[in-house]
Coordinates of C-alpha atoms and ligand atoms in Angstrom, one line a residue:
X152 CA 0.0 0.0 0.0
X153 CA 1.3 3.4 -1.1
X154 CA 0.7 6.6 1.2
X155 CA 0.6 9.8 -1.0
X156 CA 3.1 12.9 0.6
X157 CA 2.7 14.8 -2.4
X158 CA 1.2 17.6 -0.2
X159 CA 3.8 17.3 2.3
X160 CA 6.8 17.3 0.0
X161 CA 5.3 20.8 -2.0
X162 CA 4.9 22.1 1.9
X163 CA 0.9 22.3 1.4
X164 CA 1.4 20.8 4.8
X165 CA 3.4 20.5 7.4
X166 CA 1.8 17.6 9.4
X167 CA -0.3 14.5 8.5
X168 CA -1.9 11.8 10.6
X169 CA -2.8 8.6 8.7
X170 CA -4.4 5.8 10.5
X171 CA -5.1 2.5 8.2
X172 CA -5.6 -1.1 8.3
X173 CA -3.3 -3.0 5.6
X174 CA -4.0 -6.2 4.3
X175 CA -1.2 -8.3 3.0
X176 CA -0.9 -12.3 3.1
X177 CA 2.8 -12.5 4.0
X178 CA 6.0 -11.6 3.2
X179 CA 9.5 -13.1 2.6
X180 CA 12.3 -12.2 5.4
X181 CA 15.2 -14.0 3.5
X182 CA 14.8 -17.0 5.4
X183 CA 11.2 -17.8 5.2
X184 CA 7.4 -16.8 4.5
X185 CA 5.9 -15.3 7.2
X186 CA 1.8 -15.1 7.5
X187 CA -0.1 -12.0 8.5
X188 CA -2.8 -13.6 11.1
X189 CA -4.6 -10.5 11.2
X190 CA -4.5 -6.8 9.3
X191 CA -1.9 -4.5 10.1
X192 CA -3.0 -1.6 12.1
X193 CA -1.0 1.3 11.4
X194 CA -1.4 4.7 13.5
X195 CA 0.6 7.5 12.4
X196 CA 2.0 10.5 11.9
X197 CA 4.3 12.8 9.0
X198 CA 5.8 15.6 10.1
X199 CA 7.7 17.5 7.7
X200 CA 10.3 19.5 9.6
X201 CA 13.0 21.3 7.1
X202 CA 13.2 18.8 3.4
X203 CA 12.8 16.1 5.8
X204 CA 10.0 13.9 6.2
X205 CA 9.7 12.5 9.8
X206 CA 7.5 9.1 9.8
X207 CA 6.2 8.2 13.8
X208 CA 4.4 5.4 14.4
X209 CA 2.9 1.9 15.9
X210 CA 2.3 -1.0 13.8
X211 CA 0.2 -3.3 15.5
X212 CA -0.8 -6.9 14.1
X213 CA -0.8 -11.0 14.7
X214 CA 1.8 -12.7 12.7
X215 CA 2.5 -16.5 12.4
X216 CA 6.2 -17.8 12.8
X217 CA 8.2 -21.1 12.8
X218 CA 9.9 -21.6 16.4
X219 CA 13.6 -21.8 15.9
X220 CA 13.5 -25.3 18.1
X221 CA 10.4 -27.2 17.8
X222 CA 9.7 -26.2 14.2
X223 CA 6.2 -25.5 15.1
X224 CA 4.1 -22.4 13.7
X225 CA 2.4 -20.3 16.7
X226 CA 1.1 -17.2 16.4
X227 CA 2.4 -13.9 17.9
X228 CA 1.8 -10.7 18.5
X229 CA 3.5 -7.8 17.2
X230 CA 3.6 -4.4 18.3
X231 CA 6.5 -2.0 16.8
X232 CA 7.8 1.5 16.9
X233 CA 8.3 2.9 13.7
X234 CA 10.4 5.5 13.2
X235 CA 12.0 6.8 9.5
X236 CA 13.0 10.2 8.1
X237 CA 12.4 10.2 3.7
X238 CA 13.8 12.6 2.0
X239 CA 13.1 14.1 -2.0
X240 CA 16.9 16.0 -2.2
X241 CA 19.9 14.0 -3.4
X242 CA 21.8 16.2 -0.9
X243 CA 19.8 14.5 1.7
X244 CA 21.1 10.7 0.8
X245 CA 22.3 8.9 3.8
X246 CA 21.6 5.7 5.8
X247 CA 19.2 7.2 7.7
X248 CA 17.1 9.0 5.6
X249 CA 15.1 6.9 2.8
X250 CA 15.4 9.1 -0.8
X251 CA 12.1 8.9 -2.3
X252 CA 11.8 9.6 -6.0
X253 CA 7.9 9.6 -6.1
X254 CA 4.9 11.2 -4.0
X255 CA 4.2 8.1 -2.6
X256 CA 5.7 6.0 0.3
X257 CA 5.6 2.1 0.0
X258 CA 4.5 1.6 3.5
X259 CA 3.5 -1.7 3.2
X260 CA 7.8 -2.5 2.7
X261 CA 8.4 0.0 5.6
X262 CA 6.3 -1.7 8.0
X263 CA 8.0 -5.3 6.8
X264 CA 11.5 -4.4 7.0
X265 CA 10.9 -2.8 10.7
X266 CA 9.1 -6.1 11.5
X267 CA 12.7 -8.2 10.0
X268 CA 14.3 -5.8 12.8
X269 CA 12.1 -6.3 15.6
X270 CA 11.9 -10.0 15.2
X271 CA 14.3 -12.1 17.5
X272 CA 16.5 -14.4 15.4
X273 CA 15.8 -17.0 17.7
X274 CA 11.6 -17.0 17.3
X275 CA 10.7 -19.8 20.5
X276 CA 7.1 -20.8 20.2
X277 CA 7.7 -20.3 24.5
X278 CA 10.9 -19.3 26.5
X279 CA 11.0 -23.3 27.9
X280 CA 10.3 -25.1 24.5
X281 CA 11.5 -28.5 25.0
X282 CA 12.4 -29.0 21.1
X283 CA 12.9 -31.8 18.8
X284 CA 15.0 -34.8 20.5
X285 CA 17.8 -35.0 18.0
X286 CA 18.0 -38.3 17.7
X287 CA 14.2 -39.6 16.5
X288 CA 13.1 -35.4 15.6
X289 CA 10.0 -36.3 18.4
X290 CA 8.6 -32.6 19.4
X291 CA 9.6 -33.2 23.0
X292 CA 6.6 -30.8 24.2
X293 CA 4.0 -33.2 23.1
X294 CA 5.7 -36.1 24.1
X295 CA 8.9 -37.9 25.8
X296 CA 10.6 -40.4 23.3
X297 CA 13.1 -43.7 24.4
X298 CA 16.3 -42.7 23.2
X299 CA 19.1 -43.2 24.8
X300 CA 19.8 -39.7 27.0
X301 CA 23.3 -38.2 26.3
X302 CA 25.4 -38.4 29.7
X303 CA 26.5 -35.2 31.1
X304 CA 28.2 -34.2 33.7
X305 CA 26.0 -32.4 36.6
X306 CA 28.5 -29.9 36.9
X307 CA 28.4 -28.9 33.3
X308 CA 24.8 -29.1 32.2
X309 CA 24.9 -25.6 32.8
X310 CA 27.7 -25.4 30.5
X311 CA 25.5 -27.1 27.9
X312 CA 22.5 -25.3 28.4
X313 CA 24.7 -22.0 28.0
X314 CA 26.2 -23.2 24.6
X315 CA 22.7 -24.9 23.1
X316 CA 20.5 -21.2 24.1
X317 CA 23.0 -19.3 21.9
Ligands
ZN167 ZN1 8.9 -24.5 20.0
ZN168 ZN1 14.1 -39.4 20.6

């Protein structure tokens, strides 16, 4: 969805509050699909303060994700700060300023890439996910499985538990 600034960027305006609901399906974070549960509710708010176009806002939505151990999809809510400065002038160019070449903002790819960013690497489906035993792949948080259990040393499981949570 595109949101028009053409009357911010001629300095019509000065100030515009847009609240709207987006519907997408999903998008691709460059590891893997991930489903919009609900629409995204977007509240927020240009302010044009010199050539600069200040973006402020909350994104607010249900998103579906893969945990990271158990390889199961849950659902999650998501609730980000949004915060961008777009720009018209060349002069302007710089990583944190976003050079617009049109009257229109592609907010639908803003609000994605802030989600990339506010998304842990690790997504857990819960903090104490048991996981997938690694030797039969049983989802050990619907049930136990017979294999053998690897020995370890009491005094370094916590060792262990350090190495295999990073
Ligand atoms: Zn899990
Ligand atoms: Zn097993």
């Amino acid at each position: 969805m595109k949101i028009d600034v053409s009357d911010l960027l001629k300095k019509k305006i000065t100030k515009k509050d847009v609240n709207l609901t987006i519907l997408e399906s999903e998008f691709f974070n460059g590891e893997e699909s991930i489903r919009f549960v609900e629409p995204v509710k977007l509240e927020c708010k240009f302010s044009l303060v010199g050539d600069i176009l200040n973006l402020d806002g909350t994104a607010t939505t249900k998103l579906e994700l893969t945990c990271s151990r158990c390889l199961e999809k849950f659902v999650r809510d998501v609730k980000i700060e949004i915060h961008e400065e777009f720009s018209n002038e060349d002069v302007n160019k710089d990583d944190d300023c976003i050079f617009i070449d049109s009257d229109a903002i592609d907010i639908t790819e803003i609000i994605e890439n802030n989600i990339i960013l506010a998304l842990p690497i690790r997504k857990l489906c819960s903090e104490d996910c048991k996981g997938l035993c690694q030797v039969c792949g049983t989802n050990l948080n619907k049930s136990a499985c017979n294999c053998e259990k690897q020995d370890i040393d009491p005094r370094l499981a916590g060792l262990k538990d350090f190495f295999s949570s990073n």
